[in-house]
Amino acid sequence: MAVNCFKCRHFFTTWDARNPRGCKAYGFKTKALPSVVVKQSSGVECLKFEPKQEEGQRR
């Protein structure tokens, strides 16, 4: 099953128009979704996925 970066706590949006998406866990920015880059480069689904906290779960 593919990882949805938009639901991951490590995903972030950058100001770089050439690389608008990033992953804090792996430390890179990219044009594609980070999970796609991880899968293409390693052949394995992203192992660093952590779900974002829901609004009601934040402290």
mmCIF file with all atom_site columns, C-alpha atoms in Angstrom:
data_model
loop_
_atom_site.group_PDB
_atom_site.id
_atom_site.type_symbol
_atom_site.label_atom_id
_atom_site.label_alt_id
_atom_site.label_comp_id
_atom_site.label_asym_id
_atom_site.label_entity_id
_atom_site.label_seq_id
_atom_site.pdbx_PDB_ins_code
_atom_site.Cartn_x
_atom_site.Cartn_y
_atom_site.Cartn_z
_atom_site.occupancy
_atom_site.B_iso_or_equiv
_atom_site.pdbx_formal_charge
_atom_site.auth_seq_id
_atom_site.auth_comp_id
_atom_site.auth_asym_id
_atom_site.auth_atom_id
_atom_site.pdbx_PDB_model_num
ATOM 1  C CA . MET A 1 1  ? 0.000  0.000  0.000  1.00 0.00 ? 1  MET A CA 1
ATOM 2  C CA . ALA A 1 2  ? 1.349  3.419  -0.953 1.00 0.00 ? 2  ALA A CA 1
ATOM 3  C CA . VAL A 1 3  ? 2.138  5.912  1.805  1.00 0.00 ? 3  VAL A CA 1
ATOM 4  C CA . ASN A 1 4  ? 0.167  9.173  1.784  1.00 0.00 ? 4  ASN A CA 1
ATOM 5  C CA . CYS A 1 5  ? 2.742  11.870 2.537  1.00 0.00 ? 5  CYS A CA 1
ATOM 6  C CA . PHE A 1 6  ? 0.022  14.460 3.137  1.00 0.00 ? 6  PHE A CA 1
ATOM 7  C CA . LYS A 1 7  ? -0.985 12.508 6.264  1.00 0.00 ? 7  LYS A CA 1
ATOM 8  C CA . CYS A 1 8  ? 2.593  12.108 7.556  1.00 0.00 ? 8  CYS A CA 1
ATOM 9  C CA . ARG A 1 9  ? 4.053  14.281 10.306 1.00 0.00 ? 9  ARG A CA 1
ATOM 10 C CA . HIS A 1 10 ? 7.412  14.469 8.487  1.00 0.00 ? 10 HIS A CA 1
ATOM 11 C CA . PHE A 1 11 ? 5.980  15.926 5.253  1.00 0.00 ? 11 PHE A CA 1
ATOM 12 C CA . PHE A 1 12 ? 6.373  19.646 4.640  1.00 0.00 ? 12 PHE A CA 1
ATOM 13 C CA . THR A 1 13 ? 5.787  22.186 1.881  1.00 0.00 ? 13 THR A CA 1
ATOM 14 C CA . THR A 1 14 ? 8.728  24.349 0.814  1.00 0.00 ? 14 THR A CA 1
ATOM 15 C CA . TRP A 1 15 ? 8.995  27.783 -0.799 1.00 0.00 ? 15 TRP A CA 1
ATOM 16 C CA . ASP A 1 16 ? 11.220 26.302 -3.516 1.00 0.00 ? 16 ASP A CA 1
ATOM 17 C CA . ALA A 1 17 ? 9.138  26.195 -6.713 1.00 0.00 ? 17 ALA A CA 1
ATOM 18 C CA . ARG A 1 18 ? 11.436 23.541 -8.213 1.00 0.00 ? 18 ARG A CA 1
ATOM 19 C CA . ASN A 1 19 ? 11.172 21.285 -5.146 1.00 0.00 ? 19 ASN A CA 1
ATOM 20 C CA . PRO A 1 20 ? 7.886  22.136 -3.412 1.00 0.00 ? 20 PRO A CA 1
ATOM 21 C CA . ARG A 1 21 ? 7.650  19.046 -1.176 1.00 0.00 ? 21 ARG A CA 1
ATOM 22 C CA . GLY A 1 22 ? 9.944  17.680 1.481  1.00 0.00 ? 22 GLY A CA 1
ATOM 23 C CA . CYS A 1 23 ? 10.505 15.006 4.095  1.00 0.00 ? 23 CYS A CA 1
ATOM 24 C CA . LYS A 1 24 ? 11.992 15.952 7.475  1.00 0.00 ? 24 LYS A CA 1
ATOM 25 C CA . ALA A 1 25 ? 12.667 12.303 8.400  1.00 0.00 ? 25 ALA A CA 1
ATOM 26 C CA . TYR A 1 26 ? 14.867 11.659 5.357  1.00 0.00 ? 26 TYR A CA 1
ATOM 27 C CA . GLY A 1 27 ? 16.039 15.261 4.990  1.00 0.00 ? 27 GLY A CA 1
ATOM 28 C CA . PHE A 1 28 ? 15.315 16.039 1.352  1.00 0.00 ? 28 PHE A CA 1
ATOM 29 C CA . LYS A 1 29 ? 13.138 18.215 -0.902 1.00 0.00 ? 29 LYS A CA 1
ATOM 30 C CA . THR A 1 30 ? 11.627 17.021 -4.176 1.00 0.00 ? 30 THR A CA 1
ATOM 31 C CA . LYS A 1 31 ? 9.145  17.791 -6.929 1.00 0.00 ? 31 LYS A CA 1
ATOM 32 C CA . ALA A 1 32 ? 7.365  14.434 -6.499 1.00 0.00 ? 32 ALA A CA 1
ATOM 33 C CA . LEU A 1 33 ? 5.864  13.100 -3.296 1.00 0.00 ? 33 LEU A CA 1
ATOM 34 C CA . PRO A 1 34 ? 8.694  12.001 -0.993 1.00 0.00 ? 34 PRO A CA 1
ATOM 35 C CA . SER A 1 35 ? 7.194  8.504  -0.604 1.00 0.00 ? 35 SER A CA 1
ATOM 36 C CA . VAL A 1 36 ? 7.435  8.020  -4.375 1.00 0.00 ? 36 VAL A CA 1
ATOM 37 C CA . VAL A 1 37 ? 11.116 9.033  -4.360 1.00 0.00 ? 37 VAL A CA 1
ATOM 38 C CA . VAL A 1 38 ? 11.836 6.667  -1.459 1.00 0.00 ? 38 VAL A CA 1
ATOM 39 C CA . LYS A 1 39 ? 10.098 3.780  -3.261 1.00 0.00 ? 39 LYS A CA 1
ATOM 40 C CA . GLN A 1 40 ? 11.935 4.476  -6.543 1.00 0.00 ? 40 GLN A CA 1
ATOM 41 C CA . SER A 1 41 ? 15.355 4.763  -4.927 1.00 0.00 ? 41 SER A CA 1
ATOM 42 C CA . SER A 1 42 ? 15.121 1.919  -2.403 1.00 0.00 ? 42 SER A CA 1
ATOM 43 C CA . GLY A 1 43 ? 12.452 -0.373 -3.829 1.00 0.00 ? 43 GLY A CA 1
ATOM 44 C CA . VAL A 1 44 ? 10.714 -0.355 -0.432 1.00 0.00 ? 44 VAL A CA 1
ATOM 45 C CA . GLU A 1 45 ? 7.731  1.666  0.818  1.00 0.00 ? 45 GLU A CA 1
ATOM 46 C CA . CYS A 1 46 ? 8.609  4.521  3.178  1.00 0.00 ? 46 CYS A CA 1
ATOM 47 C CA . LEU A 1 47 ? 9.471  3.141  6.612  1.00 0.00 ? 47 LEU A CA 1
ATOM 48 C CA . LYS A 1 48 ? 9.472  6.518  8.391  1.00 0.00 ? 48 LYS A CA 1
ATOM 49 C CA . PHE A 1 49 ? 5.757  7.275  7.975  1.00 0.00 ? 49 PHE A CA 1
ATOM 50 C CA . GLU A 1 50 ? 4.126  8.578  11.159 1.00 0.00 ? 50 GLU A CA 1
ATOM 51 C CA . PRO A 1 51 ? 0.522  9.808  11.074 1.00 0.00 ? 51 PRO A CA 1
ATOM 52 C CA . LYS A 1 52 ? -0.080 13.472 11.847 1.00 0.00 ? 52 LYS A CA 1
ATOM 53 C CA . GLN A 1 53 ? -1.848 14.228 15.098 1.00 0.00 ? 53 GLN A CA 1
ATOM 54 C CA . GLU A 1 54 ? -5.500 15.124 14.723 1.00 0.00 ? 54 GLU A CA 1
ATOM 55 C CA . GLU A 1 55 ? -6.531 18.613 15.861 1.00 0.00 ? 55 GLU A CA 1
ATOM 56 C CA . GLY A 1 56 ? -8.179 17.181 18.991 1.00 0.00 ? 56 GLY A CA 1
ATOM 57 C CA . GLN A 1 57 ? -5.060 15.185 19.917 1.00 0.00 ? 57 GLN A CA 1
ATOM 58 C CA . ARG A 1 58 ? -2.651 18.121 20.161 1.00 0.00 ? 58 ARG A CA 1
ATOM 59 C CA . ARG A 1 59 ? -1.549 19.303 23.560 1.00 0.00 ? 59 ARG A CA 1
#
